[in-house]
Short mmCIF file of C-alpha atoms and ligand atoms in Angstrom, two decimals:
data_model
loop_
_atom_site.label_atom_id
_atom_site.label_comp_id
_atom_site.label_asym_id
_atom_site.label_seq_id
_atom_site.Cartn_x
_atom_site.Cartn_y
_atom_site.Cartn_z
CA UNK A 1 165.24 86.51 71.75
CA UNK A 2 169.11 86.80 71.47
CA UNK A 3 171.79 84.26 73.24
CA UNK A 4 172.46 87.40 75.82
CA UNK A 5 168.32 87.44 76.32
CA UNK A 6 168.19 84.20 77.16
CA UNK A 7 170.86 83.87 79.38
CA UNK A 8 169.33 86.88 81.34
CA UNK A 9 165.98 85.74 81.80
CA UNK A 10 167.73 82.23 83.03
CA UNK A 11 170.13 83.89 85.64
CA UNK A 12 167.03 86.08 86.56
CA UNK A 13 164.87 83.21 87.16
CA UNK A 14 167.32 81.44 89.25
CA UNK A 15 168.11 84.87 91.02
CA UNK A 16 163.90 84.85 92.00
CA UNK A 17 164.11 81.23 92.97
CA UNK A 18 166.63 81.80 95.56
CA UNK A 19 165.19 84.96 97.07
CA UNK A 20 161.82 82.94 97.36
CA UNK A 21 163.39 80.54 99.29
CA UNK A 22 164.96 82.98 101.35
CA UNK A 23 161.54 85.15 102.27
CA UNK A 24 160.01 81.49 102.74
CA UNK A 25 162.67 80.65 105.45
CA UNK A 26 162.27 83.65 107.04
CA UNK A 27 159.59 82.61 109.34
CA UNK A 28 160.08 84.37 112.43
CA UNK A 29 158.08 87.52 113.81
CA UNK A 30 159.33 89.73 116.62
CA UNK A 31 160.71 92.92 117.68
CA UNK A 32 164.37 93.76 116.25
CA UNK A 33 167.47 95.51 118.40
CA UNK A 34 169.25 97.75 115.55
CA UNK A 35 172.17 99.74 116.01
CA UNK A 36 173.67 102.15 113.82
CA UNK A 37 177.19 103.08 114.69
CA UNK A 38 180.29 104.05 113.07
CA UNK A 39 181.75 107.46 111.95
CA UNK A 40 179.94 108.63 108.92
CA UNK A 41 177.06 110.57 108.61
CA UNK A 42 173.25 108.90 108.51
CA UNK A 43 172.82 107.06 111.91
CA UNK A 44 170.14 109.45 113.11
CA UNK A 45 168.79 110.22 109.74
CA UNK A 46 168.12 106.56 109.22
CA UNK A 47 166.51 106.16 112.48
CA UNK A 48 164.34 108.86 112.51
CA UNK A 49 163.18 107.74 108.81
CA UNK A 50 162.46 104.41 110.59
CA UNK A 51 160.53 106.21 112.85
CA UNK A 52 158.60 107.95 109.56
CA UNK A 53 158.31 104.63 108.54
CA UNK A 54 156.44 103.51 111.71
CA UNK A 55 154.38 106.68 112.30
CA UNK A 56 153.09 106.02 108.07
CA UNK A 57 151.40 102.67 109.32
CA UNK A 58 149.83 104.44 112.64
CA UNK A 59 151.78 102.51 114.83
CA UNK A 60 152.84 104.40 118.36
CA UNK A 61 156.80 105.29 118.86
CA UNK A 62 159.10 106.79 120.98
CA UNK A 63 162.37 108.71 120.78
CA UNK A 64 164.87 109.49 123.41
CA UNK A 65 167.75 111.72 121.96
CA UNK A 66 170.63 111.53 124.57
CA UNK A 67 172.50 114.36 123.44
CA UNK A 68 170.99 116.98 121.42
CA UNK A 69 168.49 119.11 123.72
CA UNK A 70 170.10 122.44 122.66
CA UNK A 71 170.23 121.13 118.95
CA UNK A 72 167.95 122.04 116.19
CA UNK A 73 166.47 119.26 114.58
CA UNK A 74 164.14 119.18 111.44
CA UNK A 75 162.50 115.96 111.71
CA UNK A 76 161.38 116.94 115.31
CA UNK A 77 160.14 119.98 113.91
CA UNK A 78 158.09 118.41 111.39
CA UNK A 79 156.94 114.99 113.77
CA UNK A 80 156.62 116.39 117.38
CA UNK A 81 152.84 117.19 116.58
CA UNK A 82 152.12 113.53 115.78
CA UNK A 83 150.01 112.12 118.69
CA UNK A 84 151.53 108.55 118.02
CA UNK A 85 155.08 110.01 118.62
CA UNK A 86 156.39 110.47 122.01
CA UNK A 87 159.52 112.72 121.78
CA UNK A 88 162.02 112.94 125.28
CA UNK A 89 165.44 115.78 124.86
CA UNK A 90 167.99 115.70 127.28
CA UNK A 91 167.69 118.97 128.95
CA UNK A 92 171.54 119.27 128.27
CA UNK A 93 173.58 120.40 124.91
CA UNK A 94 177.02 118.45 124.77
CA UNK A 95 179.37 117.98 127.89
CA UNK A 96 181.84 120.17 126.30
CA UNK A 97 179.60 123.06 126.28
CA UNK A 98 178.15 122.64 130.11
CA UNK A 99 181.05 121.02 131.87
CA UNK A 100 179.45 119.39 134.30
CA UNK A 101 179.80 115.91 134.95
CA UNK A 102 176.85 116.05 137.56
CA UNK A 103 174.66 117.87 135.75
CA UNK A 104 175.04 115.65 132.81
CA UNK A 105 174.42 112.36 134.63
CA UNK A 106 171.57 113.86 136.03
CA UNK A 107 170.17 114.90 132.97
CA UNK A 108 171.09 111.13 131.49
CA UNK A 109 169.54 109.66 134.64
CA UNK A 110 166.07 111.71 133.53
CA UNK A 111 166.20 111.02 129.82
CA UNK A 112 167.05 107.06 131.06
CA UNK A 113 163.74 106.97 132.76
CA UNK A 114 161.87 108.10 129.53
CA UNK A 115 163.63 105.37 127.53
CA UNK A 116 162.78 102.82 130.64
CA UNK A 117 158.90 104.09 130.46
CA UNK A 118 158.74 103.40 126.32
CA UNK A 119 160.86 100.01 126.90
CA UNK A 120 158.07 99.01 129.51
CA UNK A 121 155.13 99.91 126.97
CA UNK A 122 153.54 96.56 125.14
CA UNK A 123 151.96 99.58 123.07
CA UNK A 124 154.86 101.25 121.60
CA UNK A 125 156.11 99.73 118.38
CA UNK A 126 159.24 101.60 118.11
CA UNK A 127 161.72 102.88 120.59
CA UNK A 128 164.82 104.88 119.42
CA UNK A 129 167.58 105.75 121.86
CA UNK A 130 169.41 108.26 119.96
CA UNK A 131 173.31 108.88 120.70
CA UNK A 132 173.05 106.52 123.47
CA UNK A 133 176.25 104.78 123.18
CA UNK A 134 177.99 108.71 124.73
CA UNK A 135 176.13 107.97 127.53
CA UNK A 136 177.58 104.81 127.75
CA UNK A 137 181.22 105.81 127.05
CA UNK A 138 181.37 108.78 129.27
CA UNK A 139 179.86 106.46 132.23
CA UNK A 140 176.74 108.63 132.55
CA UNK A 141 174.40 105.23 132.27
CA UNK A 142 175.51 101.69 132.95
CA UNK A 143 175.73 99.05 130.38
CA UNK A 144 173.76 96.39 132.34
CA UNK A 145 170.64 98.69 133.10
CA UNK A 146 170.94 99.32 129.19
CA UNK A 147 171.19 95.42 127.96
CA UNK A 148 168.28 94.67 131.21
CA UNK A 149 165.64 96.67 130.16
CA UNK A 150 166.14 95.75 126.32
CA UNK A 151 166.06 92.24 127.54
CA UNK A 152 162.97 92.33 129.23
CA UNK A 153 160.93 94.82 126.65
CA UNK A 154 157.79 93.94 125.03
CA UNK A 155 158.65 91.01 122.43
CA UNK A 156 156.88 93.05 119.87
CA UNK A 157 158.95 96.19 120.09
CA UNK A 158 161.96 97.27 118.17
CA UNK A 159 164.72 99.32 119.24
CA UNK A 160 166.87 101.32 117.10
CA UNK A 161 170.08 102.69 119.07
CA UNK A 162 172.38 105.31 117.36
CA UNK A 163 175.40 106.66 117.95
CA UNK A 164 179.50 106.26 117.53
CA UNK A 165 181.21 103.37 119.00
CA UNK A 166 178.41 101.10 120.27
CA UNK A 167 179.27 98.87 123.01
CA UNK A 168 180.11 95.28 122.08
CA UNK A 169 177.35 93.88 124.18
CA UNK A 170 174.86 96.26 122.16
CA UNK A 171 176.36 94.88 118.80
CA UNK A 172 176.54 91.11 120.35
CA UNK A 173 172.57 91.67 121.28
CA UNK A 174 171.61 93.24 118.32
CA UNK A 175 169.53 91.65 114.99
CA UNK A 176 171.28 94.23 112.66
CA UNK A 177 173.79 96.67 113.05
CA UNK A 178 175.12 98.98 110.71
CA UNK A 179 178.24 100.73 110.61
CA UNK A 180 178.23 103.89 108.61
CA UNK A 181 181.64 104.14 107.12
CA UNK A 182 182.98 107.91 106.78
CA UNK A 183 184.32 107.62 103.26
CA UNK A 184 184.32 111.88 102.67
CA UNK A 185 182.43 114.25 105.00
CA UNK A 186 181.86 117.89 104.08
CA UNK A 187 182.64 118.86 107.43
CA UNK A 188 186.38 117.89 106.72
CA UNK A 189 186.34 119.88 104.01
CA UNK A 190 185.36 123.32 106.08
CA UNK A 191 181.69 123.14 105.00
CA UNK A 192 179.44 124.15 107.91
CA UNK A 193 176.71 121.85 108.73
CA UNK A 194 173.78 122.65 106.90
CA UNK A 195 169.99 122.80 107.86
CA UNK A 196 167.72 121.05 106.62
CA UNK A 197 170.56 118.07 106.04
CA UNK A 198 172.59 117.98 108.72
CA UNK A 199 169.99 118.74 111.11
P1 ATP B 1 173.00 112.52 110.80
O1 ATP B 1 172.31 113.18 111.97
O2 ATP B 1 173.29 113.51 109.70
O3 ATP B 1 172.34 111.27 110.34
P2 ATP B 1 174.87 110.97 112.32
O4 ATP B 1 173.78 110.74 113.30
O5 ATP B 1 175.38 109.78 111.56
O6 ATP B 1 174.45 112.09 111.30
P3 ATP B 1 176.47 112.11 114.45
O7 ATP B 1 177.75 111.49 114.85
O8 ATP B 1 175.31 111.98 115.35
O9 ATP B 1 176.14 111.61 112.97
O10 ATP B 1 176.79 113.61 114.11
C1 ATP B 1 175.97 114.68 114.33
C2 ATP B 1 176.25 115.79 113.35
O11 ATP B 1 177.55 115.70 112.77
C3 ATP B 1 175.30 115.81 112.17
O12 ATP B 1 175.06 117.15 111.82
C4 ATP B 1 176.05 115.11 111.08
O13 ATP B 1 175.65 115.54 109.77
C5 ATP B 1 177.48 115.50 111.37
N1 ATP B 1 178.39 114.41 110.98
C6 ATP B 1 178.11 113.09 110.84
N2 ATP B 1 179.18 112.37 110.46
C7 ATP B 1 180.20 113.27 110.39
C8 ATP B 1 181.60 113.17 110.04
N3 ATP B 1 182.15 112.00 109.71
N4 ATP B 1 182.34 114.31 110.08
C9 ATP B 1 181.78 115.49 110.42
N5 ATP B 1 180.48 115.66 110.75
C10 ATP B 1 179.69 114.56 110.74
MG1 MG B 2 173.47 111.14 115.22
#
């Protein structure tokens, strides 16, 4: 073995050490809160590959999308036939498009009690509440009944909330949150969304 061999297997060995006594430490078993905000693209992607993820192992899950009933959406396409998966759209495309503030709380108000039913459910492993935080911003849903019934849900259960600008008490509650940081989007570029990718 040369000097640079050596000194490789050394740092690697030290490298293992430390991540063992990290996994050891890690001791705890529960439900997580995770939130993935900011502006660049892969919040819902990563949630509904979570939600892959869960479905793989048999496990039961549930997925609210706040804002995309009129939207295509692949994954749905593929997943909506999985008995495990429980799938709720607001019945409403984006408030720019149907300009009506009533209609749109309404339709929150309906997709809310979907969410509330899967946050109640000792049986479902996963809940994700998907562009949530626009319901939150544009005043359609209140904060508190958001942070109550993630407070009392099933210890067991994780949540996975998407969407821009997540409120601070959603961050402060959270296990993990990840921002996705727009670094270049296609979009800006002129690109139209495409399917299959972007939805
Ligand atoms: P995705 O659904 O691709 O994971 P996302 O959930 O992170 O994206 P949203 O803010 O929900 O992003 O945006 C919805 C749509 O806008 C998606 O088609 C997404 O590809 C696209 N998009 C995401 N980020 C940007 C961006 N920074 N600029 C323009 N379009 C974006
Ligand atoms: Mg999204």
């Amino acid at each position: 073995m040369t000097d640079r061999d050596t000194r490789h297997q050394r740092s690697m060995q030290k490298l293992k050490q430390r991540v063992d006594e990290r996994v050891a430490a890690a001791q705890e078993q529960r439900g997580l809160l995770l939130v993935f905000t900011g502006n660049g693209k892969g919040k819902t992607t990563a949630a509904w590959g979570t939600v892959t993820r869960a479905l793989g192992y048999g496990y039961k899950v549930g997925v609210v999308q706040f804002i995309k009933g009129l939207w295509e959406c692949g994954e749905r396409e593929r997943l909506h036939d999985d008995p495990n998966l429980d799938i709720a759209v607001m019945a409403t495309g984006f408030t720019w498009e149907t300009q009506n503030r009533d209609s749109d709380t309404r339709a929150c108000e309906q997709a809310w009690q979907h969410a509330e039913r899967m946050l109640a459910d000792p049986g479902t492993y996963l809940v994700v509440l998907d562009e949530i935080t626009y319901m939150l911003k544009f005043g359609y849903l209140d904060i508190d009944t958001v942070t109550r019934a993630l407070t009392q849900r099933p210890a067991e259960q994780t949540v996975i909330v998407t969407g821009r600008n997540a409120h601070r008490e959603l961050i402060e509650m959270a296990d993990t949150v990840t921002e996705m940081h727009d670094v270049k989007h296609a979009f800006n570029a002129g690109i139209q969304a495409r399917r299959g990718i972007d939805y």
